[in-house]
mmCIF file with all atom_site columns, C-alpha atoms in Angstrom:
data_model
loop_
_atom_site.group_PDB
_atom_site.id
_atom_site.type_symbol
_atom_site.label_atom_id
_atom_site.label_alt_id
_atom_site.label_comp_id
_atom_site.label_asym_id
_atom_site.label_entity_id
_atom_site.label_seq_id
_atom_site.pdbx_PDB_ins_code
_atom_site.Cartn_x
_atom_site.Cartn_y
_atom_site.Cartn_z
_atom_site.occupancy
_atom_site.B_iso_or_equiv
_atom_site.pdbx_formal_charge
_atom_site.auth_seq_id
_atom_site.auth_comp_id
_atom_site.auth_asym_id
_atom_site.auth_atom_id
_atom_site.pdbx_PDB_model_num
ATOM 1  C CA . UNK A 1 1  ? -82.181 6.093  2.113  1.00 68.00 ? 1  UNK A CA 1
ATOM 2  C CA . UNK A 1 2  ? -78.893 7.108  0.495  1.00 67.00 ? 2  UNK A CA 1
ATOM 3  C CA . UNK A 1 3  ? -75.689 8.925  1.808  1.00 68.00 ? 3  UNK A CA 1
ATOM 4  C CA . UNK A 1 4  ? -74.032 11.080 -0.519 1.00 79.00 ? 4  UNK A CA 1
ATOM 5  C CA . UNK A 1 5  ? -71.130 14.047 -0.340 1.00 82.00 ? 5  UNK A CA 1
ATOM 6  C CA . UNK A 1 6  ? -71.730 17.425 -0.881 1.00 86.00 ? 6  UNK A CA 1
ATOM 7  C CA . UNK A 1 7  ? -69.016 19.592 -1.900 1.00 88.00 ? 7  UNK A CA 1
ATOM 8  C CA . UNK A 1 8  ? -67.900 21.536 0.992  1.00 86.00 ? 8  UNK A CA 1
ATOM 9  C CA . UNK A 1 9  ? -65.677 24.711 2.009  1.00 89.00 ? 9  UNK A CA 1
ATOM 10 C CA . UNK A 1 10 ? -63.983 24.321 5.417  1.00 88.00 ? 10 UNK A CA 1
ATOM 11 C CA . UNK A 1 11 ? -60.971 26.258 7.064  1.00 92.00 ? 11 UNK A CA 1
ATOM 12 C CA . UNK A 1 12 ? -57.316 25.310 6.208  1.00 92.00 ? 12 UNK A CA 1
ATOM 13 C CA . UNK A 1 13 ? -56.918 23.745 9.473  1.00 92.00 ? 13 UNK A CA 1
ATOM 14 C CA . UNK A 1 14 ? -60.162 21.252 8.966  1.00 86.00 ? 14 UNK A CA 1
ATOM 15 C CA . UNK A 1 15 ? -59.429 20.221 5.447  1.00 89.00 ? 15 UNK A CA 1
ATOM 16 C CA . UNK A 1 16 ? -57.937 17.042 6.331  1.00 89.00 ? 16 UNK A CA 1
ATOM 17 C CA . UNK A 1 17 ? -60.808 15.239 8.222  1.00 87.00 ? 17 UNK A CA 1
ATOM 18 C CA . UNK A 1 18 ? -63.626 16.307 5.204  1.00 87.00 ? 18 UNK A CA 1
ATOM 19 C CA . UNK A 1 19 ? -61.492 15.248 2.509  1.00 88.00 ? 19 UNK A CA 1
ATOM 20 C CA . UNK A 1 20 ? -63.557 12.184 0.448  1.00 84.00 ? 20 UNK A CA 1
ATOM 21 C CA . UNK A 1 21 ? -61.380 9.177  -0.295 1.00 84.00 ? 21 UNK A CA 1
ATOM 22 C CA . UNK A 1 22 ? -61.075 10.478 -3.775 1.00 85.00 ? 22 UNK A CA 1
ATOM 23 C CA . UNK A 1 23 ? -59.318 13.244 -2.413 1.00 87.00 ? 23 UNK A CA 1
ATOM 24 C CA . UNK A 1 24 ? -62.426 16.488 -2.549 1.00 88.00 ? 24 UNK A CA 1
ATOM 25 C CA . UNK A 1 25 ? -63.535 18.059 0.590  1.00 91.00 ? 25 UNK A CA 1
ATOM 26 C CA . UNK A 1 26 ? -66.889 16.984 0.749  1.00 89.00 ? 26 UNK A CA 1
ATOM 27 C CA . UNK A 1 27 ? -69.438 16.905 3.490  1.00 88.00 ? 27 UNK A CA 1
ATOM 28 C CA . UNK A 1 28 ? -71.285 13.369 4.350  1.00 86.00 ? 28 UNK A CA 1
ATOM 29 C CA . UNK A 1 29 ? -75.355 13.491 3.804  1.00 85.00 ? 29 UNK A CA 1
ATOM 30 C CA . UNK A 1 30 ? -77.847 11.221 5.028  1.00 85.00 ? 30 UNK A CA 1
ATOM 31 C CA . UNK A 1 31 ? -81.040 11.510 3.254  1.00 86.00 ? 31 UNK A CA 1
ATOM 32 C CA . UNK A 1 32 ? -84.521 9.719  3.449  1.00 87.00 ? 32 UNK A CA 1
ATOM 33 C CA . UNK A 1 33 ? -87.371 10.150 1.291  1.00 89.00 ? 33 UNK A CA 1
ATOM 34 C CA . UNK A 1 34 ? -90.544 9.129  1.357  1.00 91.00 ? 34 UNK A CA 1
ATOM 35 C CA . UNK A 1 35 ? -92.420 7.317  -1.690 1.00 93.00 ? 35 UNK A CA 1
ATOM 36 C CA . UNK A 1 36 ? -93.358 10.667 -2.674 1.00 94.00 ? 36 UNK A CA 1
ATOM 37 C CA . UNK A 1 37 ? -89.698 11.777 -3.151 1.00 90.00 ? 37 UNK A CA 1
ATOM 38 C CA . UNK A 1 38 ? -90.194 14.148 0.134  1.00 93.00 ? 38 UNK A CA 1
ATOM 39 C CA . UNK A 1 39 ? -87.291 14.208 2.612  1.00 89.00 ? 39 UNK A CA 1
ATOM 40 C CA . UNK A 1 40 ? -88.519 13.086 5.568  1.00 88.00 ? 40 UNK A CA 1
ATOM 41 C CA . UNK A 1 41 ? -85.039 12.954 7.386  1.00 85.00 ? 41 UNK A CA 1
ATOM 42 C CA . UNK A 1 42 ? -81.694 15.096 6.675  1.00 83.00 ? 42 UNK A CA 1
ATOM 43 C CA . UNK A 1 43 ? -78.450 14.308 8.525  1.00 83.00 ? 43 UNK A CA 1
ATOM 44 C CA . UNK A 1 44 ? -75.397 16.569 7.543  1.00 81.00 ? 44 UNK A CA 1
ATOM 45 C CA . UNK A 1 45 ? -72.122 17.920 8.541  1.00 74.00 ? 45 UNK A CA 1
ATOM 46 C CA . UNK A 1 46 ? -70.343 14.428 8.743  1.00 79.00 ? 46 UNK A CA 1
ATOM 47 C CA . UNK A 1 47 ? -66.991 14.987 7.255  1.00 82.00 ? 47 UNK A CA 1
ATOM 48 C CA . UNK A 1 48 ? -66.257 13.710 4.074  1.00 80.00 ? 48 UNK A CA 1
ATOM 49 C CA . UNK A 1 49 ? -63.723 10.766 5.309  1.00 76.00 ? 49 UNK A CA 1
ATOM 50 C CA . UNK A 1 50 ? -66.472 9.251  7.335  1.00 78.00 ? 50 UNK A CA 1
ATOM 51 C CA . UNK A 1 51 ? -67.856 5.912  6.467  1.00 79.00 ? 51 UNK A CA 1
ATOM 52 C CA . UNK A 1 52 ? -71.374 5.643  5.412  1.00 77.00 ? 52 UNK A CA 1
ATOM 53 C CA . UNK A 1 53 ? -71.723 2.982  8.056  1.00 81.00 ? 53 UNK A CA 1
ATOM 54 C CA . UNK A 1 54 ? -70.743 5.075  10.802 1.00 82.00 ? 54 UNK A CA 1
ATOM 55 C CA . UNK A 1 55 ? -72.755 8.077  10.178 1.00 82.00 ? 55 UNK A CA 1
ATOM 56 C CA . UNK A 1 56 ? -76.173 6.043  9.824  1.00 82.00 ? 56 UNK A CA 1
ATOM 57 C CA . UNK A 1 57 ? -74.745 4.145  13.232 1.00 85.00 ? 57 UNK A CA 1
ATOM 58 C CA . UNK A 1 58 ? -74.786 7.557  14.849 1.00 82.00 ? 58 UNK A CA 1
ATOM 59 C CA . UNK A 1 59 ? -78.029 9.150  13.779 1.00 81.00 ? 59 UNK A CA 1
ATOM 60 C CA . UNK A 1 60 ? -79.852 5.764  14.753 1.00 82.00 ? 60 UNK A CA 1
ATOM 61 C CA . UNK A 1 61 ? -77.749 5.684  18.636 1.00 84.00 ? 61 UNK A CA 1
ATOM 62 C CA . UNK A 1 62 ? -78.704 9.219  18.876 1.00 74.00 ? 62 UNK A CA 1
ATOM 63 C CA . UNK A 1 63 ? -82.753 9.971  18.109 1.00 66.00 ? 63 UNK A CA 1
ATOM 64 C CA . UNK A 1 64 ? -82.334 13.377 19.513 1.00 61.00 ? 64 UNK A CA 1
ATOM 65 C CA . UNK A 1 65 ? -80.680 14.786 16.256 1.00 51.00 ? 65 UNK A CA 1
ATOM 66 C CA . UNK A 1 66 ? -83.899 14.618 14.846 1.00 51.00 ? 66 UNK A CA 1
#
């Protein structure tokens, strides 16, 4: 399991809330592989200022984003 941010293109009026803490518009990724390096869960479109913690908070609370 690993978050990571993905580069991301979003309207002027957006740009604020997916803008990473080092200042890039990113987009927040949750990503699970298996021990055969196979995703076996994606979670994206988090903005970029979220915290890692509360994006893995919300796809465990909410099981029908699978």
């Amino acid at each position: 399991m690993d978050e990571t941010l993905v580069p991301a293109w979003v309207p002027q009026v957006d740009q604020n809330r997916y803008r990473s803490r080092k200042g890039r518009l990113a987009q927040n990724v949750l990503a699970i592989c298996d021990f055969d390096m196979n995703f076996t869960y994606l979670y994206a479109g988090w903005q970029g200022s979220a915290a890692d913690a509360h994006v893995l908070d919300h796809a465990v609370s909410f099981p029908s984003n699978q």
